[in-house]
Amino acid sequence: MSLNLGVLSIQGDVLENILSLKSALDALDIDGTVTSVKTPDELSKIDGLIIPGGESTTIGQLSMVNGLLKILKEKIEQGMPVLGICAGMILLSKTVQDKVVGKINQPLLNILDIKLERNSFGRQRESFESNISLNSIGIPSFNGIFIRAPSISDVGSNVEILSKFNEKIIAVKKNNVIGVAFHPELTSDISLHKYFVNLTNTLKN
Ligand code: GLN
């Protein structure tokens, strides 16, 4: 049966993730489609979704307009695999603070029991790349691209820490939900996208 993968297409790194997912399907020789998701109807046909990096406040607010955010929360709670990248991980989280301005009020999915710090490594000009590892999911070496990246200051029970950088938590997983602070879609390495496609395939069957 064909796998229906989606990328939330409100704002941010949409196209890059669509291309990476298509490459991952090809590399794994899995029959599937990748579509952009903007409406509850489009979301209803999806087996696994990437929430891309971008601007979390914008993505959250615009996703509320047509009721997408509410349906998205329901689908994830029912077990749909989701990969939240940077702003996407911010949206998935329960508690958010900004390193510079402190408490902020923004729409959140409130799904991943993590305490998150926005702009944890500084502003845009402090963006950087560094080698990181995600050993527990079979990715020992990966080029992490951090752009106004968040980090996780605390995790709730059963949230698995997948990676740390400079003592800060930068990737987590709980069952069907993965969050990463860096941008895998901006590298040519599709190993994390492949991991997500495999996870979606396994949980679907
Ligand atoms: N700092 C951004 C936010 O808070 C996220 C940056 C990103 O996705 N690259 O939404």
mmCIF file of C-alpha atoms and ligand atoms in Angstrom:
data_model
loop_
_atom_site.group_PDB
_atom_site.id
_atom_site.type_symbol
_atom_site.label_atom_id
_atom_site.label_comp_id
_atom_site.label_asym_id
_atom_site.label_seq_id
_atom_site.Cartn_x
_atom_site.Cartn_y
_atom_site.Cartn_z
ATOM 1 C CA MET A 1 0.000 0.000 0.000
ATOM 2 C CA SER A 2 1.302 3.442 -0.897
ATOM 3 C CA LEU A 3 2.613 5.695 1.869
ATOM 4 C CA ASN A 4 1.169 9.233 1.976
ATOM 5 C CA LEU A 5 3.681 11.659 3.406
ATOM 6 C CA GLY A 6 3.015 15.344 3.928
ATOM 7 C CA VAL A 7 4.789 18.586 4.753
ATOM 8 C CA LEU A 8 2.845 21.274 6.593
ATOM 9 C CA SER A 9 2.890 24.088 4.061
ATOM 10 C CA ILE A 10 2.032 27.271 5.897
ATOM 11 C CA GLN A 11 5.457 28.919 6.013
ATOM 12 C CA GLY A 12 9.116 27.890 6.162
ATOM 13 C CA ASP A 13 11.266 25.168 4.594
ATOM 14 C CA VAL A 14 8.469 23.385 2.728
ATOM 15 C CA LEU A 15 10.015 22.573 -0.649
ATOM 16 C CA GLU A 16 13.324 21.390 0.813
ATOM 17 C CA ASN A 17 11.487 18.861 2.988
ATOM 18 C CA ILE A 18 9.294 17.667 0.115
ATOM 19 C CA LEU A 19 12.446 17.007 -1.948
ATOM 20 C CA SER A 20 14.225 15.248 0.936
ATOM 21 C CA LEU A 21 11.200 13.007 1.594
ATOM 22 C CA LYS A 22 10.967 12.122 -2.106
ATOM 23 C CA SER A 23 14.665 11.223 -2.147
ATOM 24 C CA ALA A 24 14.177 9.127 0.990
ATOM 25 C CA LEU A 25 11.264 7.203 -0.577
ATOM 26 C CA ASP A 26 13.397 6.564 -3.685
ATOM 27 C CA ALA A 27 16.434 5.487 -1.678
ATOM 28 C CA LEU A 28 14.341 3.092 0.421
ATOM 29 C CA ASP A 29 12.426 1.882 -2.616
ATOM 30 C CA ILE A 30 9.117 2.523 -0.848
ATOM 31 C CA ASP A 31 6.069 3.329 -2.934
ATOM 32 C CA GLY A 32 4.634 6.646 -1.768
ATOM 33 C CA THR A 33 3.671 10.249 -2.386
ATOM 34 C CA VAL A 34 4.711 13.515 -0.769
ATOM 35 C CA THR A 35 2.200 16.358 -0.701
ATOM 36 C CA SER A 36 1.993 19.816 0.791
ATOM 37 C CA VAL A 37 -0.639 20.091 3.520
ATOM 38 C CA LYS A 38 -2.606 23.271 4.147
ATOM 39 C CA THR A 39 -6.134 22.132 5.006
ATOM 40 C CA PRO A 40 -7.780 19.654 7.393
ATOM 41 C CA ASP A 41 -8.980 17.700 4.332
ATOM 42 C CA GLU A 42 -5.422 17.344 2.966
ATOM 43 C CA LEU A 43 -4.210 16.342 6.429
ATOM 44 C CA SER A 44 -6.815 13.583 6.716
ATOM 45 C CA LYS A 45 -5.117 11.637 3.878
ATOM 46 C CA ILE A 46 -1.612 11.766 5.388
ATOM 47 C CA ASP A 47 0.200 8.889 7.154
ATOM 48 C CA GLY A 48 3.178 10.935 8.376
ATOM 49 C CA LEU A 49 3.850 14.689 8.505
ATOM 50 C CA ILE A 50 6.846 17.013 8.732
ATOM 51 C CA ILE A 51 6.301 20.361 10.426
ATOM 52 C CA PRO A 52 9.142 22.384 8.896
ATOM 53 C CA GLY A 53 11.424 25.018 10.296
ATOM 54 C CA GLY A 54 10.479 28.637 9.786
ATOM 55 C CA GLU A 55 8.785 30.995 12.183
ATOM 56 C CA SER A 56 6.825 29.125 14.829
ATOM 57 C CA THR A 57 4.522 32.000 15.805
ATOM 58 C CA THR A 58 3.495 32.531 12.170
ATOM 59 C CA ILE A 59 2.989 28.824 11.466
ATOM 60 C CA GLY A 60 0.950 28.426 14.662
ATOM 61 C CA GLN A 61 -1.258 31.445 14.138
ATOM 62 C CA LEU A 62 -1.982 30.744 10.466
ATOM 63 C CA SER A 63 -2.713 27.080 11.255
ATOM 64 C CA MET A 64 -5.477 28.178 13.603
ATOM 65 C CA VAL A 65 -7.347 30.056 10.887
ATOM 66 C CA ASN A 66 -8.971 27.046 9.190
ATOM 67 C CA GLY A 67 -8.980 24.760 12.218
ATOM 68 C CA LEU A 68 -5.885 22.892 11.044
ATOM 69 C CA LEU A 69 -4.046 23.124 14.374
ATOM 70 C CA LYS A 70 -6.845 21.366 16.271
ATOM 71 C CA ILE A 71 -7.131 18.527 13.735
ATOM 72 C CA LEU A 72 -3.347 18.213 13.647
ATOM 73 C CA LYS A 73 -3.234 17.740 17.419
ATOM 74 C CA GLU A 74 -5.930 15.057 17.207
ATOM 75 C CA LYS A 75 -4.137 13.179 14.391
ATOM 76 C CA ILE A 76 -0.809 13.178 16.269
ATOM 77 C CA GLU A 77 -2.503 12.039 19.486
ATOM 78 C CA GLN A 78 -4.092 9.210 17.507
ATOM 79 C CA GLY A 79 -0.583 8.097 16.500
ATOM 80 C CA MET A 80 0.306 9.820 13.219
ATOM 81 C CA PRO A 81 4.118 10.070 13.023
ATOM 82 C CA VAL A 82 5.362 13.649 12.995
ATOM 83 C CA LEU A 83 8.811 15.182 12.627
ATOM 84 C CA GLY A 84 9.007 18.736 13.953
ATOM 85 C CA ILE A 85 12.027 20.631 12.714
ATOM 86 C CA CYS A 86 13.179 23.723 14.624
ATOM 87 C CA ALA A 87 10.030 25.908 14.548
ATOM 88 C CA GLY A 88 8.127 22.640 14.057
ATOM 89 C CA MET A 89 9.536 21.255 17.297
ATOM 90 C CA ILE A 90 8.601 24.516 19.047
ATOM 91 C CA LEU A 91 4.994 24.034 17.900
ATOM 92 C CA LEU A 92 4.919 20.460 19.219
ATOM 93 C CA SER A 93 6.111 21.428 22.690
ATOM 94 C CA LYS A 94 4.235 22.119 25.910
ATOM 95 C CA THR A 95 6.245 24.984 27.365
ATOM 96 C CA VAL A 96 8.141 27.702 25.507
ATOM 97 C CA GLN A 97 10.372 30.531 26.679
ATOM 98 C CA ASP A 98 12.540 32.827 24.587
ATOM 99 C CA LYS A 99 16.167 33.127 25.700
ATOM 100 C CA VAL A 100 16.087 36.887 25.224
ATOM 101 C CA VAL A 101 12.509 38.059 25.839
ATOM 102 C CA GLY A 102 11.439 35.373 28.321
ATOM 103 C CA LYS A 103 7.839 34.223 28.449
ATOM 104 C CA ILE A 104 5.969 34.339 25.163
ATOM 105 C CA ASN A 105 2.428 33.690 24.187
ATOM 106 C CA GLN A 106 2.080 31.663 21.005
ATOM 107 C CA PRO A 107 -0.178 28.848 19.798
ATOM 108 C CA LEU A 108 1.301 25.432 20.622
ATOM 109 C CA LEU A 109 0.206 21.865 19.925
ATOM 110 C CA ASN A 110 1.057 20.982 23.514
ATOM 111 C CA ILE A 111 1.968 17.397 22.634
ATOM 112 C CA LEU A 112 5.618 16.855 23.436
ATOM 113 C CA ASP A 113 6.357 17.092 27.151
ATOM 114 C CA ILE A 114 9.456 19.260 26.848
ATOM 115 C CA LYS A 115 10.498 22.650 28.142
ATOM 116 C CA LEU A 116 11.781 24.574 25.198
ATOM 117 C CA GLU A 117 13.987 27.635 24.863
ATOM 118 C CA ARG A 118 13.591 29.600 21.639
ATOM 119 C CA ASN A 119 16.630 31.238 20.071
ATOM 120 C CA SER A 120 18.746 29.250 22.504
ATOM 121 C CA PHE A 121 21.978 29.691 20.504
ATOM 122 C CA GLY A 122 21.426 33.356 19.691
ATOM 123 C CA ARG A 123 19.942 35.285 16.819
ATOM 124 C CA GLN A 124 20.195 34.802 13.042
ATOM 125 C CA ARG A 125 23.812 35.987 12.806
ATOM 126 C CA GLU A 126 24.846 33.383 15.376
ATOM 127 C CA SER A 127 23.680 30.552 13.085
ATOM 128 C CA PHE A 128 26.228 27.730 12.767
ATOM 129 C CA GLU A 129 26.934 24.200 11.588
ATOM 130 C CA SER A 130 28.375 21.401 13.666
ATOM 131 C CA ASN A 131 28.790 17.667 13.523
ATOM 132 C CA ILE A 132 26.315 15.922 15.805
ATOM 133 C CA SER A 133 25.253 12.329 16.422
ATOM 134 C CA LEU A 134 21.949 10.543 16.821
ATOM 135 C CA ASN A 135 23.334 7.149 17.803
ATOM 136 C CA SER A 136 20.157 5.634 19.202
ATOM 137 C CA ILE A 137 18.418 5.927 15.833
ATOM 138 C CA GLY A 138 21.391 4.681 13.831
ATOM 139 C CA ILE A 139 22.822 8.028 12.691
ATOM 140 C CA PRO A 140 26.302 8.300 14.262
ATOM 141 C CA SER A 141 27.326 11.407 12.351
ATOM 142 C CA PHE A 142 25.236 14.228 10.908
ATOM 143 C CA ASN A 143 25.910 17.799 9.855
ATOM 144 C CA GLY A 144 23.627 19.845 12.113
ATOM 145 C CA ILE A 145 22.629 23.215 10.679
ATOM 146 C CA PHE A 146 21.366 25.511 13.430
ATOM 147 C CA ILE A 147 19.458 28.666 12.444
ATOM 148 C CA ARG A 148 18.030 30.650 15.344
ATOM 149 C CA ALA A 149 17.679 27.220 16.835
ATOM 150 C CA PRO A 150 15.840 26.280 20.000
ATOM 151 C CA SER A 151 17.093 23.818 22.587
ATOM 152 C CA ILE A 152 15.326 21.749 25.194
ATOM 153 C CA SER A 153 16.020 22.545 28.824
ATOM 154 C CA ASP A 154 13.963 19.739 30.339
ATOM 155 C CA VAL A 155 12.116 16.612 29.221
ATOM 156 C CA GLY A 156 9.128 14.853 30.768
ATOM 157 C CA SER A 157 8.927 11.143 31.508
ATOM 158 C CA ASN A 158 9.394 8.756 28.586
ATOM 159 C CA VAL A 159 10.765 11.458 26.293
ATOM 160 C CA GLU A 160 13.907 9.952 24.775
ATOM 161 C CA ILE A 161 16.895 12.261 24.281
ATOM 162 C CA LEU A 162 18.346 11.552 20.814
ATOM 163 C CA SER A 163 21.132 14.118 20.763
ATOM 164 C CA LYS A 164 22.907 16.837 22.709
ATOM 165 C CA PHE A 165 25.222 19.607 21.585
ATOM 166 C CA ASN A 166 27.313 21.574 24.117
ATOM 167 C CA GLU A 167 25.257 20.037 26.938
ATOM 168 C CA LYS A 168 22.030 21.286 25.367
ATOM 169 C CA ILE A 169 19.360 18.799 24.247
ATOM 170 C CA ILE A 170 18.771 19.215 20.506
ATOM 171 C CA ALA A 171 16.733 16.159 19.461
ATOM 172 C CA VAL A 172 14.027 14.135 21.205
ATOM 173 C CA LYS A 173 11.531 11.373 20.487
ATOM 174 C CA LYS A 174 8.447 10.073 22.171
ATOM 175 C CA ASN A 175 6.732 7.215 20.350
ATOM 176 C CA ASN A 176 5.424 8.697 17.061
ATOM 177 C CA VAL A 177 6.733 12.233 17.725
ATOM 178 C CA ILE A 178 10.249 13.444 16.889
ATOM 179 C CA GLY A 179 11.621 16.946 17.396
ATOM 180 C CA VAL A 180 14.965 18.271 16.178
ATOM 181 C CA ALA A 181 16.500 21.720 16.631
ATOM 182 C CA PHE A 182 18.599 21.636 13.439
ATOM 183 C CA HIS A 183 17.681 21.557 9.734
ATOM 184 C CA PRO A 184 18.248 18.158 8.036
ATOM 185 C CA GLU A 185 16.493 19.374 4.873
ATOM 186 C CA LEU A 186 19.324 21.857 4.228
ATOM 187 C CA THR A 187 21.920 19.121 3.846
ATOM 188 C CA SER A 188 22.244 16.501 1.116
ATOM 189 C CA ASP A 189 22.269 13.809 3.828
ATOM 190 C CA ILE A 190 18.806 12.246 3.861
ATOM 191 C CA SER A 191 19.416 9.796 6.708
ATOM 192 C CA LEU A 192 17.031 11.508 9.142
ATOM 193 C CA HIS A 193 14.312 11.744 6.474
ATOM 194 C CA LYS A 194 14.874 8.052 5.734
ATOM 195 C CA TYR A 195 14.503 7.257 9.429
ATOM 196 C CA PHE A 196 11.207 9.168 9.496
ATOM 197 C CA VAL A 197 9.889 7.450 6.353
ATOM 198 C CA ASN A 198 10.751 4.044 7.838
ATOM 199 C CA LEU A 199 9.066 4.971 11.131
ATOM 200 C CA THR A 200 5.908 6.046 9.274
ATOM 201 C CA ASN A 201 5.965 2.875 7.214
ATOM 202 C CA THR A 202 6.350 0.682 10.298
ATOM 203 C CA LEU A 203 3.649 2.437 12.318
ATOM 204 C CA LYS A 204 1.235 2.317 9.389
ATOM 205 C CA ASN A 205 1.569 -1.436 8.850
HETATM 206 N N1 GLN B 1 13.629 30.792 16.074
HETATM 207 C C1 GLN B 1 12.568 30.365 15.212
HETATM 208 C C2 GLN B 1 11.249 30.319 15.975
HETATM 209 O O1 GLN B 1 11.282 30.550 17.135
HETATM 210 C C3 GLN B 1 12.842 28.991 14.632
HETATM 211 C C4 GLN B 1 13.954 29.081 13.647
HETATM 212 C C5 GLN B 1 13.934 28.002 12.639
HETATM 213 O O2 GLN B 1 12.960 27.274 12.449
HETATM 214 N N2 GLN B 1 15.014 27.937 11.902
HETATM 215 O O3 GLN B 1 10.239 30.071 15.411
#
